[in-house]
Short mmCIF file of C-alpha atoms and ligand atoms in Angstrom, two decimals:
data_model
loop_
_atom_site.label_atom_id
_atom_site.label_comp_id
_atom_site.label_asym_id
_atom_site.label_seq_id
_atom_site.Cartn_x
_atom_site.Cartn_y
_atom_site.Cartn_z
CA MET A 28 -18.07 -9.36 -7.05
CA SER A 29 -17.37 -10.71 -10.55
CA ALA A 30 -18.02 -14.44 -11.10
CA ILE A 31 -14.36 -15.33 -11.52
CA LEU A 32 -13.33 -13.58 -8.29
CA ASN A 33 -16.00 -15.54 -6.49
CA GLU A 34 -14.76 -18.76 -8.11
CA ILE A 35 -11.18 -18.01 -6.97
CA SER A 36 -12.43 -17.40 -3.44
CA VAL A 37 -14.45 -20.63 -3.30
CA ASN A 38 -11.54 -22.73 -4.62
CA LEU A 39 -9.02 -21.07 -2.32
CA GLN A 40 -11.21 -21.88 0.66
CA LYS A 41 -11.08 -25.51 -0.49
CA GLY A 42 -7.30 -25.28 -0.89
CA LEU A 43 -7.34 -26.26 -4.56
CA ALA A 44 -4.02 -24.63 -5.41
CA LYS A 45 -3.82 -25.68 -9.07
CA VAL A 46 -7.36 -24.49 -9.86
CA VAL A 47 -6.73 -21.23 -8.00
CA LYS A 48 -3.55 -20.57 -10.01
CA GLU A 49 -5.38 -21.24 -13.28
CA LEU A 50 -8.25 -18.95 -12.30
CA VAL A 51 -5.91 -16.16 -11.19
CA THR A 52 -4.10 -16.37 -14.53
CA LYS A 53 -7.45 -16.26 -16.33
CA ALA A 54 -8.61 -13.26 -14.27
CA LEU A 55 -5.42 -11.38 -15.18
CA GLU A 56 -6.03 -12.21 -18.84
CA GLU A 57 -9.52 -10.77 -18.41
CA LYS A 58 -7.82 -7.54 -17.28
CA ILE A 59 -9.01 -7.74 -13.68
CA SER A 60 -6.40 -5.85 -11.66
CA ALA A 61 -3.97 -7.74 -9.44
CA LYS A 62 -5.09 -5.50 -6.56
CA ASP A 63 -8.75 -6.51 -7.00
CA ILE A 64 -7.82 -10.20 -7.28
CA LEU A 65 -5.75 -9.92 -4.10
CA GLU A 66 -8.23 -7.95 -2.04
CA GLN A 67 -11.59 -9.15 -3.33
CA SER A 68 -10.86 -12.85 -3.71
CA LEU A 69 -7.63 -14.04 -2.05
CA ILE A 70 -7.64 -12.03 1.19
CA SER A 71 -11.40 -12.28 1.59
CA ALA A 72 -11.18 -16.07 1.10
CA MET A 73 -8.53 -16.30 3.83
CA ASP A 74 -10.86 -14.24 6.06
CA VAL A 75 -13.55 -16.89 5.57
CA VAL A 76 -11.03 -19.66 6.38
CA ALA A 77 -9.88 -17.69 9.45
CA GLU A 78 -13.46 -17.35 10.71
CA LYS A 79 -14.11 -21.08 10.22
CA PHE A 80 -10.82 -21.89 11.98
CA LYS A 81 -11.84 -19.70 14.90
CA ASN A 82 -15.20 -21.48 15.13
CA ASN A 83 -13.63 -24.96 14.88
CA GLU A 84 -15.38 -25.60 11.58
CA VAL A 85 -12.01 -26.31 9.90
CA TYR A 86 -8.70 -27.41 11.42
CA VAL A 87 -4.95 -26.85 10.91
CA PRO A 88 -4.54 -29.14 7.85
CA GLU A 89 -7.34 -27.40 5.92
CA VAL A 90 -5.96 -23.98 6.87
CA LEU A 91 -2.47 -25.03 5.81
CA ILE A 92 -3.72 -26.24 2.43
CA ALA A 93 -5.62 -22.98 1.89
CA ALA A 94 -2.50 -21.02 2.92
CA ARG A 95 -0.41 -22.90 0.35
CA ALA A 96 -2.97 -22.10 -2.34
CA MET A 97 -2.87 -18.45 -1.26
CA ASN A 98 0.94 -18.28 -1.43
CA GLY A 99 0.89 -19.99 -4.86
CA ALA A 100 -1.63 -17.47 -6.17
CA MET A 101 0.38 -14.56 -4.77
CA GLU A 102 3.44 -15.72 -6.71
CA ILE A 103 1.41 -15.32 -9.92
CA LEU A 104 0.28 -11.84 -8.88
CA LYS A 105 3.76 -10.75 -7.78
CA PRO A 106 5.02 -9.37 -11.13
CA HIS A 107 1.76 -7.47 -11.51
CA LEU A 108 2.06 -5.84 -8.09
CA THR A 109 5.68 -4.85 -8.58
CA GLU A 110 6.73 -1.75 -10.49
CA SER A 111 9.14 -3.11 -13.09
CA GLY A 112 12.42 -1.41 -13.79
CA ALA A 113 12.22 0.87 -10.76
CA GLN A 114 15.55 1.78 -9.17
CA PRO A 115 15.71 0.30 -5.67
CA VAL A 116 14.92 3.06 -3.18
CA GLY A 117 16.48 1.11 -0.34
CA LYS A 118 16.76 -2.27 1.29
CA ALA A 119 14.66 -4.11 3.87
CA LEU A 120 15.10 -7.27 5.88
CA ILE A 121 11.84 -9.05 6.60
CA GLY A 122 10.90 -12.06 8.67
CA THR A 123 8.28 -13.63 10.88
CA VAL A 124 9.68 -13.70 14.40
CA LYS A 125 10.95 -16.71 16.34
CA GLY A 126 8.37 -19.39 17.12
CA ASP A 127 5.91 -18.12 14.53
CA LEU A 128 5.28 -19.97 11.26
CA HIS A 129 2.66 -17.67 9.70
CA ASP A 130 3.95 -16.25 6.44
CA ILE A 131 1.06 -15.06 4.28
CA GLY A 132 0.96 -11.53 5.72
CA LYS A 133 4.76 -11.34 5.70
CA ASN A 134 4.83 -12.42 2.05
CA LEU A 135 2.26 -9.75 1.22
CA VAL A 136 4.36 -7.11 2.94
CA ARG A 137 7.39 -8.31 0.97
CA MET A 138 5.50 -8.00 -2.31
CA MET A 139 4.17 -4.55 -1.48
CA PHE A 140 7.69 -3.41 -0.52
CA GLU A 141 9.01 -4.74 -3.82
CA GLY A 142 6.14 -2.92 -5.52
CA LYS A 143 7.49 0.31 -4.05
CA GLY A 144 10.97 -0.44 -5.40
CA ILE A 145 12.42 -1.59 -2.07
CA GLU A 146 14.85 -4.50 -2.32
CA VAL A 147 13.79 -7.18 0.18
CA ILE A 148 15.86 -9.86 1.85
CA ASP A 149 13.30 -12.36 3.17
CA LEU A 150 14.59 -14.33 6.14
CA GLY A 151 11.47 -16.51 6.22
CA VAL A 152 9.57 -17.65 9.29
CA ASP A 153 10.62 -18.55 12.84
CA VAL A 154 13.50 -16.09 12.65
CA PRO A 155 15.45 -15.68 15.92
CA PRO A 156 16.92 -12.27 16.86
CA GLU A 157 20.47 -13.42 16.15
CA LYS A 158 19.56 -14.25 12.55
CA PHE A 159 18.22 -10.71 12.04
CA ILE A 160 21.46 -9.33 13.51
CA GLU A 161 23.67 -11.55 11.37
CA ALA A 162 21.73 -10.59 8.22
CA GLN A 163 21.81 -6.90 9.09
CA LYS A 164 25.58 -6.93 9.56
CA LYS A 165 25.88 -8.43 6.09
CA GLU A 166 23.18 -6.47 4.27
CA ASN A 167 23.13 -3.07 6.02
CA ALA A 168 19.39 -2.67 5.33
CA ASP A 169 17.46 0.55 5.89
CA VAL A 170 14.37 -1.17 7.30
CA ILE A 171 13.83 -4.21 9.51
CA ALA A 172 10.26 -5.51 9.09
CA LEU A 173 8.98 -7.90 11.75
CA SER A 174 5.76 -9.86 11.44
CA ALA A 175 3.96 -11.83 14.20
CA LEU A 176 0.56 -13.50 14.16
CA LEU A 177 0.49 -15.04 17.62
CA THR A 178 0.10 -13.27 20.94
CA THR A 179 2.69 -15.73 22.25
CA THR A 180 5.33 -14.62 19.72
CA MET A 181 4.80 -10.85 19.86
CA GLY A 182 7.36 -10.72 22.67
CA GLU A 183 9.99 -11.86 20.17
CA MET A 184 9.64 -8.46 18.51
CA LYS A 185 10.86 -6.90 21.75
CA ASN A 186 13.70 -9.44 21.99
CA THR A 187 14.73 -8.70 18.41
CA ILE A 188 14.76 -4.95 18.99
CA GLU A 189 16.75 -5.44 22.20
CA ALA A 190 19.28 -7.48 20.25
CA PHE A 191 19.75 -4.52 17.87
CA VAL A 192 20.19 -2.22 20.89
CA ASN A 193 22.73 -4.58 22.48
CA GLU A 194 24.72 -4.73 19.25
CA GLY A 195 24.79 -0.91 19.11
CA ILE A 196 23.08 -0.85 15.70
CA ARG A 197 19.51 0.06 16.73
CA ASP A 198 19.70 3.68 15.59
CA ASP A 199 21.03 2.72 12.15
CA VAL A 200 17.71 1.20 11.07
CA VAL A 201 13.97 1.82 10.96
CA ILE A 202 12.18 -1.02 12.73
CA MET A 203 8.64 -1.79 11.61
CA VAL A 204 6.20 -4.20 13.24
CA GLY A 205 2.90 -5.68 12.13
CA GLY A 206 0.59 -8.69 12.16
CA ALA A 207 -2.92 -9.34 13.43
CA PRO A 208 -2.29 -9.04 17.21
CA VAL A 209 0.12 -6.09 16.93
CA THR A 210 -1.09 -2.57 17.77
CA ASP A 211 0.36 0.92 17.69
CA GLU A 212 0.49 0.90 21.47
CA PHE A 213 2.49 -2.35 21.41
CA CYS A 214 4.81 -0.87 18.78
CA LYS A 215 5.60 2.06 21.08
CA SER A 216 5.96 -0.17 24.15
CA VAL A 217 8.67 -2.31 22.53
CA GLY A 218 10.55 0.62 21.03
CA ALA A 219 9.76 -0.07 17.36
CA ASP A 220 9.49 2.90 14.99
CA ILE A 221 6.45 2.16 12.84
CA TYR A 222 3.30 0.04 13.11
CA THR A 223 0.89 -0.41 10.24
CA ALA A 224 -2.21 -2.57 10.10
CA ASP A 225 -1.80 -3.72 6.51
CA ALA A 226 0.84 -4.54 3.95
CA ALA A 227 0.13 -1.68 1.54
CA SER A 228 0.47 0.97 4.27
CA ALA A 229 3.63 -0.78 5.51
CA ALA A 230 5.19 -0.35 2.08
CA GLU A 231 4.12 3.28 1.87
CA GLU A 232 5.53 4.04 5.32
CA ALA A 233 8.74 2.13 4.61
CA LYS A 234 9.38 4.08 1.42
CA ASN A 235 8.70 7.41 3.17
CA ALA A 236 11.01 6.49 6.05
CA ILE A 237 13.82 5.47 3.68
CA LEU A 238 13.51 8.66 1.61
CA LYS A 239 13.46 10.78 4.79
CA ARG A 240 16.61 9.09 6.11
CA LYS A 241 18.40 9.49 2.80
CA ALA A 242 17.47 13.18 2.64
CA ALA A 243 18.71 13.83 6.20
CO1 LIG B 20 -2.65 -19.81 12.76
N1 LIG B 20 -3.46 -18.73 14.18
N2 LIG B 20 -1.95 -21.04 14.11
N3 LIG B 20 -2.17 -20.91 11.27
N4 LIG B 20 -3.80 -18.75 11.71
C1 LIG B 20 -4.13 -17.49 13.78
C2 LIG B 20 -3.13 -16.33 13.75
C3 LIG B 20 -5.24 -17.34 14.91
C4 LIG B 20 -5.68 -15.88 15.14
C5 LIG B 20 -6.45 -18.24 14.55
C6 LIG B 20 -7.50 -18.26 15.63
O1 LIG B 20 -7.41 -19.00 16.57
N5 LIG B 20 -8.51 -17.46 15.52
C7 LIG B 20 -4.52 -17.99 16.13
C8 LIG B 20 -3.69 -17.04 16.98
C9 LIG B 20 -4.34 -16.72 18.30
C10 LIG B 20 -3.51 -15.73 19.03
O2 LIG B 20 -2.35 -15.92 19.29
N6 LIG B 20 -4.14 -14.64 19.38
C11 LIG B 20 -3.67 -19.05 15.45
C12 LIG B 20 -3.16 -20.21 16.08
C13 LIG B 20 -3.60 -20.40 17.52
C14 LIG B 20 -2.30 -21.12 15.45
C15 LIG B 20 -1.68 -22.38 16.03
C16 LIG B 20 -1.17 -22.28 17.47
C17 LIG B 20 -2.75 -23.49 15.86
C18 LIG B 20 -2.40 -24.83 16.43
O3 LIG B 20 -1.42 -25.43 16.07
N7 LIG B 20 -3.23 -25.25 17.35
C19 LIG B 20 -0.53 -22.67 15.03
C20 LIG B 20 0.77 -21.95 15.43
C21 LIG B 20 1.93 -22.33 14.53
C22 LIG B 20 3.11 -21.40 14.73
O4 LIG B 20 3.18 -20.35 14.12
N8 LIG B 20 4.04 -21.78 15.60
C23 LIG B 20 -1.11 -22.06 13.80
C24 LIG B 20 -0.84 -22.55 12.52
C25 LIG B 20 -1.37 -22.04 11.37
C26 LIG B 20 -1.18 -22.67 9.99
C27 LIG B 20 0.22 -23.26 9.79
C28 LIG B 20 -2.20 -23.76 9.83
C29 LIG B 20 -1.55 -21.48 9.04
C30 LIG B 20 -0.35 -20.64 8.60
C31 LIG B 20 0.13 -21.00 7.21
C32 LIG B 20 1.04 -19.96 6.64
O5 LIG B 20 1.08 -18.79 7.04
N9 LIG B 20 1.78 -20.40 5.65
C33 LIG B 20 -2.40 -20.61 9.96
C34 LIG B 20 -3.27 -19.59 9.50
C35 LIG B 20 -3.39 -19.45 8.00
C36 LIG B 20 -3.98 -18.74 10.38
C37 LIG B 20 -5.11 -17.73 10.08
C38 LIG B 20 -6.36 -18.57 9.86
C39 LIG B 20 -4.93 -16.81 8.90
C40 LIG B 20 -3.64 -15.98 8.92
C41 LIG B 20 -3.43 -15.35 7.58
O6 LIG B 20 -2.62 -15.81 6.79
N10 LIG B 20 -4.26 -14.32 7.25
C42 LIG B 20 -5.15 -16.87 11.40
C43 LIG B 20 -6.49 -16.28 11.73
C44 LIG B 20 -6.49 -14.77 11.56
O7 LIG B 20 -5.50 -14.11 11.34
N11 LIG B 20 -7.67 -14.21 11.74
C45 LIG B 20 -4.46 -17.77 12.37
C46 LIG B 20 -4.20 -13.62 5.96
C47 LIG B 20 -3.06 -12.60 5.98
C48 LIG B 20 -3.12 -11.77 4.70
O8 LIG B 20 -3.26 -11.75 7.10
O9 LIG B 20 -1.11 -12.44 8.25
O10 LIG B 20 -2.80 -10.96 9.43
P1 LIG B 20 -2.14 -11.41 8.18
O11 LIG B 20 -1.42 -10.13 7.51
C49 LIG B 20 -2.10 -8.90 7.41
C50 LIG B 20 -1.80 -7.92 8.55
O12 LIG B 20 -1.68 -8.56 9.79
C51 LIG B 20 -0.59 -7.21 8.07
O13 LIG B 20 -0.65 -7.23 6.64
C52 LIG B 20 -1.57 -8.21 6.18
C53 LIG B 20 -2.72 -7.52 5.44
O14 LIG B 20 -2.30 -6.65 4.47
N12 LIG B 20 0.74 -7.63 8.44
C54 LIG B 20 1.73 -6.69 8.57
C55 LIG B 20 1.29 -8.83 8.67
N13 LIG B 20 2.58 -8.72 8.95
C56 LIG B 20 2.89 -7.41 8.88
C57 LIG B 20 4.10 -6.72 9.07
C58 LIG B 20 4.09 -5.33 8.94
C59 LIG B 20 2.92 -4.65 8.65
C60 LIG B 20 1.72 -5.31 8.44
O15 LIG B 20 5.20 -4.57 9.10
C61 LIG B 20 6.45 -5.16 9.23
#
């Protein structure tokens, strides 16, 4: 790994948002690709934080500070991950489900979608089913993208899908699910259409699904 990517990783683990932003800007100036910065320093730094959190070596405040630094750095990368001037291929609603406050993965998915030319309405975190329904009635999106990071909130994906069924609008949309505890088996069991393990594949699958629907 190049020295600057290592430096970004070390500072992100410490949650030094300002330093991380400066280093990310510098790395871009040095022509390191946004993809490499994202994968080799930001995501790998969060993996280190996650491991330490799991082992009780760091606690919620430290993780929160690192997460803020990560989100700040991603905002700098955003224009570099997004194809500029592309015609929107379709629209997606995205949110982290009710009871769940994790947003880094969801934000990554949003950016990757935007990178594929998909317009994204981001409903944020802790989004109850009725908010997805209300937004869908207004926006008429092609894709509903649900993120969950907790085993205790995965069930909200099922509740959200059931709400779409109850409103009679389930078959009008492609419903995608993802997040660390989510699996393909779970996706099938709750009646979602697509599961992907990472944000880049989610964007790829979303674009394919939109183009397929539009061609049908
Ligand atoms: Co939380 N947390 N957390 N946390 N946290 C986890 C998820 C946990 C696994 C840590 C652990 O114990 N090992 C654990 C969950 C255990 C479980 O349920 N199995 C946990 C816990 C327990 C908690 C609290 C309950 C802790 C507490 O208060 N005691 C609490 C819950 C709060 C709540 O949500 N109600 C909590 C709080 C927090 C913070 C606020 C401190 C912070 C979140 C800050 C934020 O997001 N702004 C936080 C963090 C950062 C984590 C870990 C360390 C890192 C998550 C992350 O951002 N990873 C996490 C440990 C871990 O995941 N190993 C942990 C980086 C990110 C890029 O990955 O989000 O997985 P991820 O996204 C991936 C894929 O999953 C995928 O794409 C991304 C990669 O490309 N993806 C999708 C995500 N969404 C997708 C949607 C798709 C497709 C792919 O399609 C629609």
